[in-house]
CSV table of C-alpha atoms and ligand atoms in Angstrom, one decimal:
chain,number,residue,atom,x,y,z
L,109,MET,CA,3.2,7.4,-14.4
L,110,THR,CA,5.0,4.8,-17.0
L,111,GLY,CA,6.1,2.5,-14.1
L,112,ASN,CA,8.8,0.5,-15.4
L,113,ARG,CA,8.6,1.6,-18.9
L,114,PRO,CA,11.1,3.6,-20.2
L,115,LEU,CA,10.0,7.6,-20.2
L,116,GLY,CA,9.5,9.2,-23.4
L,117,VAL,CA,11.6,12.2,-23.3
L,118,GLY,CA,11.6,15.6,-25.8
L,119,LEU,CA,14.9,17.9,-25.7
L,120,ILE,CA,14.1,21.5,-26.7
L,121,GLY,CA,17.4,23.4,-27.6
L,122,CYS,CA,20.6,21.2,-28.7
L,123,GLY,CA,23.3,23.9,-28.4
L,124,THR,CA,26.3,23.4,-25.9
L,125,ILE,CA,23.7,22.0,-22.8
L,126,GLY,CA,21.2,20.3,-25.0
L,127,GLN,CA,24.2,18.6,-26.4
L,128,VAL,CA,25.1,17.5,-23.1
L,129,HIS,CA,21.4,16.3,-22.5
L,130,ALA,CA,21.5,14.2,-24.9
L,131,ALA,CA,24.4,12.2,-24.5
L,132,SER,CA,23.2,11.6,-21.0
L,133,LEU,CA,19.9,10.9,-22.4
L,134,GLY,CA,21.4,8.6,-24.7
L,135,GLN,CA,23.3,7.0,-21.6
L,136,LEU,CA,19.8,6.7,-20.1
L,137,VAL,CA,18.5,5.3,-23.2
L,138,GLU,CA,20.7,2.1,-23.1
L,139,ASP,CA,20.4,2.1,-19.5
L,140,GLY,CA,16.1,1.4,-20.0
L,141,GLU,CA,15.2,4.5,-18.3
L,142,VAL,CA,14.2,6.5,-21.1
L,143,ARG,CA,13.2,7.1,-25.1
L,144,ALA,CA,14.8,9.5,-26.6
L,145,VAL,CA,11.8,10.5,-28.8
L,146,ALA,CA,11.8,13.8,-30.3
L,147,ALA,CA,14.1,16.9,-30.1
L,148,ALA,CA,13.9,20.9,-31.7
L,149,ASP,CA,15.9,23.5,-32.3
L,150,PRO,CA,16.2,26.1,-35.2
L,151,SER,CA,19.6,25.0,-36.4
L,152,GLU,CA,19.5,21.8,-38.5
L,153,ALA,CA,23.2,21.1,-37.4
L,154,ALA,CA,22.8,21.6,-33.6
L,155,ARG,CA,19.6,19.0,-33.6
L,156,ASN,CA,21.6,16.4,-36.2
L,157,ALA,CA,24.4,16.7,-32.7
L,158,ALA,CA,21.8,16.2,-30.4
L,159,SER,CA,20.5,13.3,-32.3
L,160,ARG,CA,23.8,11.4,-33.0
L,161,ASN,CA,24.6,12.1,-28.7
L,162,ALA,CA,21.1,10.4,-27.9
L,163,LEU,CA,21.9,7.5,-30.3
L,164,GLY,CA,18.9,8.9,-32.5
L,165,PHE,CA,16.0,10.6,-31.8
L,166,GLU,CA,13.2,9.3,-33.4
L,167,SER,CA,12.0,12.8,-34.8
L,168,LEU,CA,13.5,16.3,-35.4
L,169,HIS,CA,11.9,19.6,-35.4
L,170,GLU,CA,12.6,23.4,-35.8
L,171,ASP,CA,9.8,24.6,-33.5
L,172,GLY,CA,10.0,23.3,-29.8
L,173,ARG,CA,6.3,23.0,-29.6
L,174,ALA,CA,6.3,20.0,-32.2
L,175,VAL,CA,8.2,18.2,-29.2
L,176,ILE,CA,5.4,19.2,-26.6
L,177,ASP,CA,2.5,18.3,-29.0
L,178,ASP,CA,4.2,14.7,-29.5
L,179,ALA,CA,2.3,12.0,-28.4
L,180,GLY,CA,5.0,10.2,-27.5
L,181,VAL,CA,6.7,12.8,-25.6
L,182,GLU,CA,5.9,12.1,-21.8
L,183,ALA,CA,8.4,14.6,-19.7
L,184,VAL,CA,10.1,17.7,-21.7
L,185,VAL,CA,13.9,18.9,-21.2
L,186,ILE,CA,14.2,22.8,-21.7
L,187,ALA,CA,17.2,23.9,-22.9
L,188,SER,CA,17.3,26.6,-24.9
L,189,PRO,CA,18.1,30.3,-24.4
L,190,THR,CA,17.1,31.4,-20.8
L,191,ALA,CA,14.6,34.0,-22.9
L,192,THR,CA,12.5,31.1,-24.4
L,193,HIS,CA,12.6,29.1,-21.2
L,194,ARG,CA,8.7,30.8,-20.2
L,195,ASP,CA,6.8,30.1,-23.0
L,196,LEU,CA,8.1,26.5,-23.5
L,197,VAL,CA,7.2,25.8,-19.4
L,198,TYR,CA,4.0,27.1,-20.1
L,199,ALA,CA,3.6,25.0,-23.4
L,200,ALA,CA,4.7,22.0,-21.4
L,201,LEU,CA,2.4,22.6,-18.2
L,202,ASP,CA,-0.7,23.2,-20.6
L,203,ALA,CA,0.0,19.7,-22.2
L,204,GLY,CA,0.3,18.2,-18.7
L,205,LYS,CA,3.8,17.4,-19.2
L,206,PRO,CA,6.4,16.8,-16.9
L,207,LEU,CA,9.6,19.0,-17.3
L,208,LEU,CA,13.1,19.9,-16.4
L,209,CYS,CA,13.9,23.7,-17.6
L,210,GLU,CA,17.4,24.7,-17.5
L,211,LYS,CA,18.8,27.5,-15.2
L,212,PRO,CA,18.3,30.7,-14.8
L,213,LEU,CA,14.5,30.5,-15.5
L,214,ALA,CA,14.1,33.4,-17.1
L,215,PRO,CA,16.2,37.0,-17.3
L,216,VAL,CA,14.1,39.0,-14.7
L,217,PHE,CA,12.5,38.0,-11.6
L,218,PRO,CA,8.9,38.6,-11.4
L,219,VAL,CA,8.7,36.3,-14.4
L,220,VAL,CA,10.8,33.6,-12.1
L,221,ARG,CA,8.2,33.9,-9.7
L,222,GLU,CA,5.0,33.5,-12.1
L,223,MET,CA,6.7,30.4,-13.2
L,224,HIS,CA,7.2,29.1,-10.0
L,225,ASP,CA,3.4,29.9,-9.3
L,226,ALA,CA,2.6,28.0,-12.0
L,227,VAL,CA,4.6,24.7,-11.9
L,228,VAL,CA,3.5,24.3,-8.1
L,229,ALA,CA,0.0,25.0,-9.2
L,230,SER,CA,0.1,22.5,-11.6
L,231,GLY,CA,1.3,19.6,-9.6
L,232,LEU,CA,3.4,18.4,-12.4
L,233,THR,CA,6.9,17.1,-11.1
L,234,ALA,CA,9.4,19.8,-12.5
L,235,GLN,CA,12.9,20.1,-11.9
L,236,VAL,CA,15.6,23.0,-12.6
L,237,GLY,CA,19.2,22.3,-13.9
L,238,PHE,CA,21.1,22.9,-10.8
L,239,HIS,CA,23.4,19.9,-11.8
L,240,SER,CA,25.9,21.4,-8.9
L,241,ARG,CA,23.9,19.2,-6.4
L,242,PHE,CA,25.1,16.0,-8.4
L,243,HIS,CA,28.3,16.5,-8.0
L,244,TYR,CA,29.9,14.3,-5.5
L,245,LEU,CA,32.2,17.3,-3.9
L,246,PHE,CA,29.5,19.3,-2.9
L,247,ASP,CA,27.5,16.2,-2.0
L,248,ALA,CA,30.7,15.5,0.4
L,249,VAL,CA,30.1,19.1,1.8
L,250,GLN,CA,26.4,18.9,2.3
L,251,HIS,CA,26.8,15.7,4.1
L,252,LEU,CA,29.3,17.7,6.5
L,253,VAL,CA,27.2,20.5,7.2
L,254,THR,CA,24.3,17.9,7.9
L,255,GLY,CA,26.4,15.5,9.8
L,256,GLY,CA,26.8,18.0,12.6
L,257,GLU,CA,30.6,16.4,13.6
L,258,LEU,CA,32.4,19.4,12.9
L,259,GLY,CA,29.9,21.4,14.8
L,260,ALA,CA,27.6,24.4,13.1
L,261,PRO,CA,29.0,25.8,9.8
L,262,MET,CA,29.7,29.6,10.5
L,263,GLY,CA,30.6,31.0,7.3
L,264,TYR,CA,31.7,30.3,3.8
L,265,VAL,CA,33.8,31.9,1.1
L,266,LEU,CA,32.3,30.9,-2.6
L,267,ARG,CA,34.4,31.7,-5.7
L,268,GLU,CA,33.0,31.1,-9.5
L,269,ASP,CA,35.3,32.0,-12.3
L,270,GLN,CA,34.9,31.1,-15.9
L,271,PHE,CA,35.9,32.6,-19.2
L,272,TRP,CA,33.3,34.9,-20.8
L,273,PRO,CA,30.9,33.0,-22.6
L,274,THR,CA,30.6,34.9,-25.8
L,275,GLY,CA,31.4,34.6,-29.3
L,276,GLU,CA,34.1,37.8,-29.1
L,277,ILE,CA,36.0,36.3,-26.0
L,278,VAL,CA,35.5,32.7,-27.3
L,279,PRO,CA,35.5,32.2,-31.2
L,280,GLY,CA,32.4,30.1,-32.3
L,281,HIS,CA,30.2,30.6,-28.7
L,282,SER,CA,26.7,31.9,-29.2
L,283,SER,CA,26.4,35.7,-28.1
L,284,TRP,CA,23.1,36.0,-26.4
L,285,ARG,CA,24.7,36.2,-22.9
L,286,SER,CA,26.5,39.1,-23.5
L,287,ASN,CA,22.9,40.9,-24.0
L,288,ARG,CA,20.6,41.9,-20.9
L,289,SER,CA,17.2,41.2,-22.5
L,290,GLN,CA,18.0,37.7,-23.1
L,291,ALA,CA,20.6,36.8,-20.9
L,292,GLY,CA,18.8,39.0,-17.8
L,293,GLY,CA,22.0,39.2,-16.2
L,294,GLY,CA,26.3,38.0,-16.5
L,295,ALA,CA,27.9,36.1,-14.1
L,296,LEU,CA,25.9,36.5,-11.3
L,297,LEU,CA,22.5,35.1,-12.7
L,298,GLU,CA,24.1,33.3,-15.8
L,299,HIS,CA,27.0,31.4,-14.1
L,300,THR,CA,26.8,31.9,-10.2
L,301,ILE,CA,22.8,31.0,-9.8
L,302,HIS,CA,24.4,27.8,-9.1
L,303,GLY,CA,26.2,29.0,-6.6
L,304,ALA,CA,23.3,30.7,-5.1
L,305,ASP,CA,21.4,27.2,-5.4
L,306,VAL,CA,24.3,25.5,-3.3
L,307,VAL,CA,24.4,28.4,-0.5
L,308,SER,CA,21.2,28.4,-0.2
L,309,TRP,CA,20.6,24.4,-0.3
L,310,LEU,CA,23.6,24.0,2.4
L,311,PHE,CA,22.7,27.0,5.0
L,312,GLY,CA,19.5,27.4,4.2
L,313,PRO,CA,17.6,30.6,2.3
L,314,ALA,CA,19.2,33.8,2.5
L,315,ARG,CA,17.8,37.0,4.6
L,316,GLN,CA,20.0,40.2,3.3
L,317,VAL,CA,22.2,40.6,0.8
L,318,PHE,CA,24.6,43.4,0.0
L,319,ALA,CA,26.6,43.7,-3.3
L,320,ARG,CA,28.5,45.2,-5.7
L,321,THR,CA,29.1,44.7,-9.8
L,322,ARG,CA,30.9,46.0,-12.7
L,323,SER,CA,31.4,45.2,-16.4
L,324,GLN,CA,34.7,45.7,-17.0
L,325,PHE,CA,34.6,43.9,-20.7
L,326,GLY,CA,31.8,46.5,-21.6
L,327,TYR,CA,29.0,44.2,-22.1
L,328,ASP,CA,25.2,45.5,-20.7
L,329,VAL,CA,25.6,42.6,-17.4
L,330,GLU,CA,28.2,42.4,-15.3
L,331,ASP,CA,31.3,40.4,-15.6
L,332,ILE,CA,32.3,40.6,-11.8
L,333,ALA,CA,30.1,40.7,-8.7
L,334,ALA,CA,30.8,40.3,-5.1
L,335,ALA,CA,27.9,40.1,-2.5
L,336,THR,CA,27.9,39.4,1.1
L,337,VAL,CA,24.9,37.4,2.1
L,338,GLU,CA,23.2,37.0,5.9
L,339,HIS,CA,21.1,33.5,5.7
L,340,GLU,CA,18.4,33.0,8.0
L,341,SER,CA,20.2,30.3,9.6
L,342,GLY,CA,22.6,33.3,10.9
L,343,VAL,CA,25.4,31.6,8.4
L,344,VAL,CA,27.4,34.5,6.9
L,345,GLY,CA,29.2,34.3,3.5
L,346,THR,CA,30.5,36.0,0.4
L,347,ILE,CA,30.5,35.3,-3.4
L,348,LEU,CA,32.5,36.2,-5.7
L,349,THR,CA,31.9,35.5,-9.4
L,350,VAL,CA,33.7,36.3,-12.9
L,351,PHE,CA,33.7,36.1,-16.5
L,352,ASN,CA,36.9,36.8,-17.8
L,353,GLY,CA,39.2,36.2,-21.0
L,354,VAL,CA,40.8,33.2,-19.7
L,355,ARG,CA,39.5,30.7,-21.7
L,356,GLY,CA,39.0,26.8,-21.1
L,357,ARG,CA,38.7,28.0,-17.3
L,358,GLU,CA,35.9,27.3,-15.2
L,359,GLU,CA,36.1,26.3,-11.7
L,360,ARG,CA,34.2,26.7,-8.3
L,361,ARG,CA,35.8,26.7,-4.9
L,362,LEU,CA,33.7,26.7,-1.8
L,363,GLU,CA,35.6,26.9,1.6
L,364,VAL,CA,33.3,26.5,4.4
L,365,PHE,CA,34.0,27.4,8.2
L,366,PHE,CA,32.4,25.3,10.8
L,367,GLU,CA,33.1,25.3,14.6
L,368,ARG,CA,35.4,22.7,14.7
L,369,ALA,CA,36.7,22.8,10.9
L,370,ALA,CA,37.9,24.1,8.0
L,371,VAL,CA,36.5,23.0,4.7
L,372,GLU,CA,37.8,23.7,1.4
L,373,MET,CA,36.4,22.1,-2.0
L,374,THR,CA,37.4,22.8,-5.4
L,375,ALA,CA,35.1,21.5,-8.3
L,376,ASP,CA,34.7,21.5,-12.1
L,377,PHE,CA,32.0,19.8,-14.0
L,378,VAL,CA,33.8,16.8,-15.9
L,379,VAL,CA,34.5,14.0,-14.5
L,380,GLY,CA,37.5,13.2,-13.0
L,381,ALA,CA,38.7,17.0,-13.6
L,382,ARG,CA,42.1,17.6,-12.4
L,383,GLU,CA,41.1,20.9,-10.7
L,384,ASP,CA,38.5,18.8,-7.9
L,385,GLY,CA,39.9,18.6,-4.5
L,386,LEU,CA,38.5,18.4,-0.9
L,387,MET,CA,40.7,19.1,2.4
L,388,ILE,CA,39.2,19.0,5.6
L,389,GLN,CA,41.2,20.6,8.6
L,390,ARG,CA,39.7,19.6,12.4
L,391,PRO,CA,41.3,20.8,15.2
L,392,ASP,CA,45.2,19.7,16.2
L,393,GLU,CA,45.2,17.0,13.4
L,394,GLU,CA,46.6,16.9,9.8
L,395,ALA,CA,44.3,17.9,7.4
L,396,GLU,CA,42.2,15.1,5.8
L,397,ARG,CA,42.4,15.1,1.8
L,398,PRO,CA,39.9,12.0,1.0
L,399,GLU,CA,40.6,10.4,-2.0
L,400,LEU,CA,38.6,11.4,-4.6
L,401,ASP,CA,37.7,8.3,-6.5
L,402,SER,CA,36.7,6.3,-3.9
L,403,LEU,CA,34.7,9.4,-2.5
L,404,ARG,CA,32.7,10.0,-6.0
L,405,ALA,CA,32.4,6.1,-5.9
L,406,ALA,CA,30.8,6.0,-2.6
L,407,HIS,CA,28.3,8.9,-3.8
L,408,TRP,CA,27.4,7.1,-6.9
L,409,ASP,CA,26.9,3.5,-5.0
L,410,ARG,CA,24.7,5.6,-3.1
L,411,LEU,CA,22.5,6.7,-5.9
L,412,GLY,CA,22.8,3.1,-7.6
L,413,VAL,CA,24.7,4.6,-10.4
L,414,THR,CA,26.8,1.3,-12.2
L,415,ARG,CA,28.1,2.8,-15.2
L,416,LYS,CA,31.6,3.5,-15.4
L,417,ASP,CA,31.5,5.8,-18.4
L,418,VAL,CA,29.5,8.6,-16.9
L,419,TRP,CA,31.8,12.0,-17.8
L,420,PHE,CA,29.1,14.6,-16.9
L,421,TYR,CA,27.4,15.3,-13.8
L,422,LEU,CA,24.1,16.2,-15.6
L,423,TYR,CA,23.7,12.3,-16.3
L,424,LEU,CA,22.8,12.1,-12.5
L,425,ALA,CA,20.5,14.9,-12.9
L,426,ALA,CA,18.8,13.1,-15.7
L,427,ARG,CA,18.6,9.7,-14.1
L,428,GLU,CA,17.3,11.3,-10.9
L,429,TRP,CA,14.8,13.3,-12.8
L,430,ALA,CA,13.3,10.5,-15.0
L,431,ARG,CA,13.2,8.0,-12.2
L,432,SER,CA,11.0,10.9,-10.2
L,433,ILE,CA,8.5,11.0,-13.1
L,434,ARG,CA,8.2,7.1,-13.4
L,435,ALA,CA,7.5,7.2,-9.6
L,436,ALA,CA,5.3,10.3,-9.6
L,437,GLN,CA,7.4,11.7,-7.1
L,438,PRO,CA,8.5,15.6,-7.0
L,439,ALA,CA,11.8,16.1,-8.2
L,440,SER,CA,15.0,18.1,-6.5
L,441,PRO,CA,15.8,20.6,-7.1
L,442,SER,CA,12.7,22.2,-7.3
L,443,PHE,CA,11.1,25.6,-8.8
L,444,GLY,CA,11.1,26.1,-5.0
L,445,ASP,CA,14.9,25.8,-4.7
L,446,ALA,CA,15.0,28.0,-8.0
L,447,LEU,CA,12.9,30.7,-6.6
L,448,ALA,CA,15.1,31.0,-3.3
L,449,ALA,CA,18.4,31.2,-5.7
L,450,HIS,CA,17.2,33.7,-8.3
L,451,ALA,CA,15.4,35.6,-4.7
L,452,LEU,CA,19.3,35.9,-3.5
L,453,VAL,CA,20.5,37.1,-7.0
L,454,GLU,CA,17.9,39.5,-7.5
L,455,ALA,CA,19.0,40.8,-4.5
L,456,ALA,CA,22.1,41.1,-5.0
L,457,TYR,CA,21.3,42.8,-8.2
L,458,ARG,CA,19.0,45.6,-6.5
L,459,SER,CA,21.9,46.1,-3.7
L,460,ALA,CA,24.3,47.1,-6.5
L,461,GLU,CA,22.0,49.3,-7.9
L,462,SER,CA,20.8,51.1,-4.7
L,463,GLY,CA,24.1,50.7,-2.8
L,464,ALA,CA,22.2,49.7,0.1
L,465,PRO,CA,21.8,45.9,1.9
L,466,VAL,CA,18.5,44.4,0.5
L,467,THR,CA,16.4,42.4,2.7
L,468,LEU,CA,14.1,39.3,1.3
L,469,GLU,CA,11.1,40.4,2.0
L,470,GLY,CA,8.1,41.9,0.1
L,471,ASP,CA,8.2,40.6,-3.5
L,472,LEU,CA,11.7,38.6,-2.6
L,473,ALA,CA,10.2,36.7,0.4
L,474,ILE,CA,10.7,32.8,-0.3
L,475,PRO,CA,8.0,30.5,1.2
L,476,GLY,CA,8.9,28.5,4.1
L,477,ALA,CA,11.5,30.9,5.3
L,478,SER,CA,10.6,33.2,8.3
Y,167,NAD,N1,22.8,23.8,-15.9
Y,167,NAD,C1,24.1,24.0,-16.8
Y,167,NAD,O1,25.1,23.9,-15.9
Y,167,NAD,C2,24.1,24.9,-17.6
Y,167,NAD,C3,25.1,24.9,-18.8
Y,167,NAD,C4,25.1,26.0,-19.6
Y,167,NAD,C5,24.0,26.3,-20.1
Y,167,NAD,N2,23.0,26.3,-19.2
Y,167,NAD,C6,21.5,27.0,-19.4
Y,167,NAD,O2,20.9,26.2,-20.6
Y,167,NAD,C7,20.6,27.1,-21.3
Y,167,NAD,C8,20.9,26.8,-22.8
Y,167,NAD,O3,22.6,27.3,-23.0
Y,167,NAD,P1,23.5,27.0,-24.1
Y,167,NAD,O4,24.7,27.3,-23.3
Y,167,NAD,O5,23.0,25.3,-24.1
Y,167,NAD,O6,23.2,28.0,-25.0
Y,167,NAD,P2,23.4,27.6,-26.5
Y,167,NAD,O7,23.2,28.9,-27.5
Y,167,NAD,O8,24.8,27.2,-26.9
Y,167,NAD,O9,22.5,26.9,-27.7
Y,167,NAD,C9,21.0,27.1,-27.6
Y,167,NAD,C10,20.6,26.6,-28.3
Y,167,NAD,O10,18.8,26.9,-28.6
Y,167,NAD,C11,18.5,26.8,-29.8
Y,167,NAD,N3,17.3,28.0,-29.8
Y,167,NAD,C12,17.3,29.1,-30.0
Y,167,NAD,N4,15.7,29.4,-29.4
Y,167,NAD,C13,15.3,28.0,-29.3
Y,167,NAD,C14,14.1,27.9,-29.2
Y,167,NAD,N5,12.8,28.7,-29.4
Y,167,NAD,N6,13.3,26.5,-29.3
Y,167,NAD,C15,14.4,25.8,-29.2
Y,167,NAD,N7,15.7,25.6,-29.4
Y,167,NAD,C16,16.3,27.2,-29.6
Y,167,NAD,C17,20.0,27.7,-30.6
Y,167,NAD,O11,19.8,27.6,-31.8
Y,167,NAD,C18,20.9,26.9,-29.8
Y,167,NAD,O12,21.3,25.7,-30.6
Y,167,NAD,C19,20.6,28.4,-21.0
Y,167,NAD,O13,19.5,29.1,-20.3
Y,167,NAD,C20,21.7,28.4,-20.1
Y,167,NAD,O14,21.7,29.4,-19.0
Y,167,NAD,C21,23.1,25.8,-18.2
């Protein structure tokens, strides 16, 4: 599309993650990969903060449509609250512009499927904000799963916990996440859609899910959920996700049990976080704990990343996205990947509602899964 020219990017939504996107765009501007053309947010303070992070957007707007309509915007990042994604994605598709949309795609599953189908029909390059896939530790586990050296993966335990992201628990935080009509769900949909993507990426699409949810804090979305998942591949696993009152904490832990190894990985989403860790236990050997800085450096070498000042893995996701568009290639993680993650989460909600296991068939069927 743009060949060697920097890609003209517009950003819609300049809140918490929008400002991280803006900072990543700023670094990509310095790299010569993109131009920060336009940004929109109803909040002036938010769009000004994003503009500072992006080293200055050429224009700032209240309404996201103005970004999409800007002739200089060749591709759009949608980082506004979940319930606004659908209309903005459709507007970008109507304008023929490639996009990156934050997760979750929408509060309810039928809309996710519609969005997926519309994106696929458009043929435009579109990526979803599953930035975990660009974390060197998830990448390391993915290589262990596909490499075969440890035998077949048999099962896993995934735990994701973080502070309740709402203003009553974290003063100053936005509060739409504790409202079902805006967020669609709580810890499972809003946060652990990342985990649902990771386990679908590592072990293939889910076949059946049995789950329980609770709302301990009394909002109309869940703050704790536990799910047992059987994948099409035969791998079985459990997922526990929690929003609680431990302010400042955000941690993901994945344990994978192979035929000939146990692997434990802990990750946070800031580069160099103290929570990060990886342990590989093979038979009759002392556990291996790879040196993390070298592991990260090797991952970034493979991606061709030379910057030393990257602090959020989203930079890697945005960089790959911009490169996919410039090369007129499909982007990853795709809307198809998002459909698989959303279907797993939706099956968990239906199971929690009915008290019975839910099979991913009918409207929950994933293209390509048997
Ligand atoms: N991939 C990730 O790791 C990650 C992390 C955080 C949030 N998210 C997702 O990103 C989205 C935004 O989350 P957030 O934490 O930044 O929320 P936030 O509440 O901090 O910020 C949202 C911003 O969008 C603005 N906004 C509201 N309606 C808008 C509209 N119609 N057009 C443009 N801007 C609008 C608000 O004024 C606010 O500044 C959500 O879907 C969320 O789930 C993803």
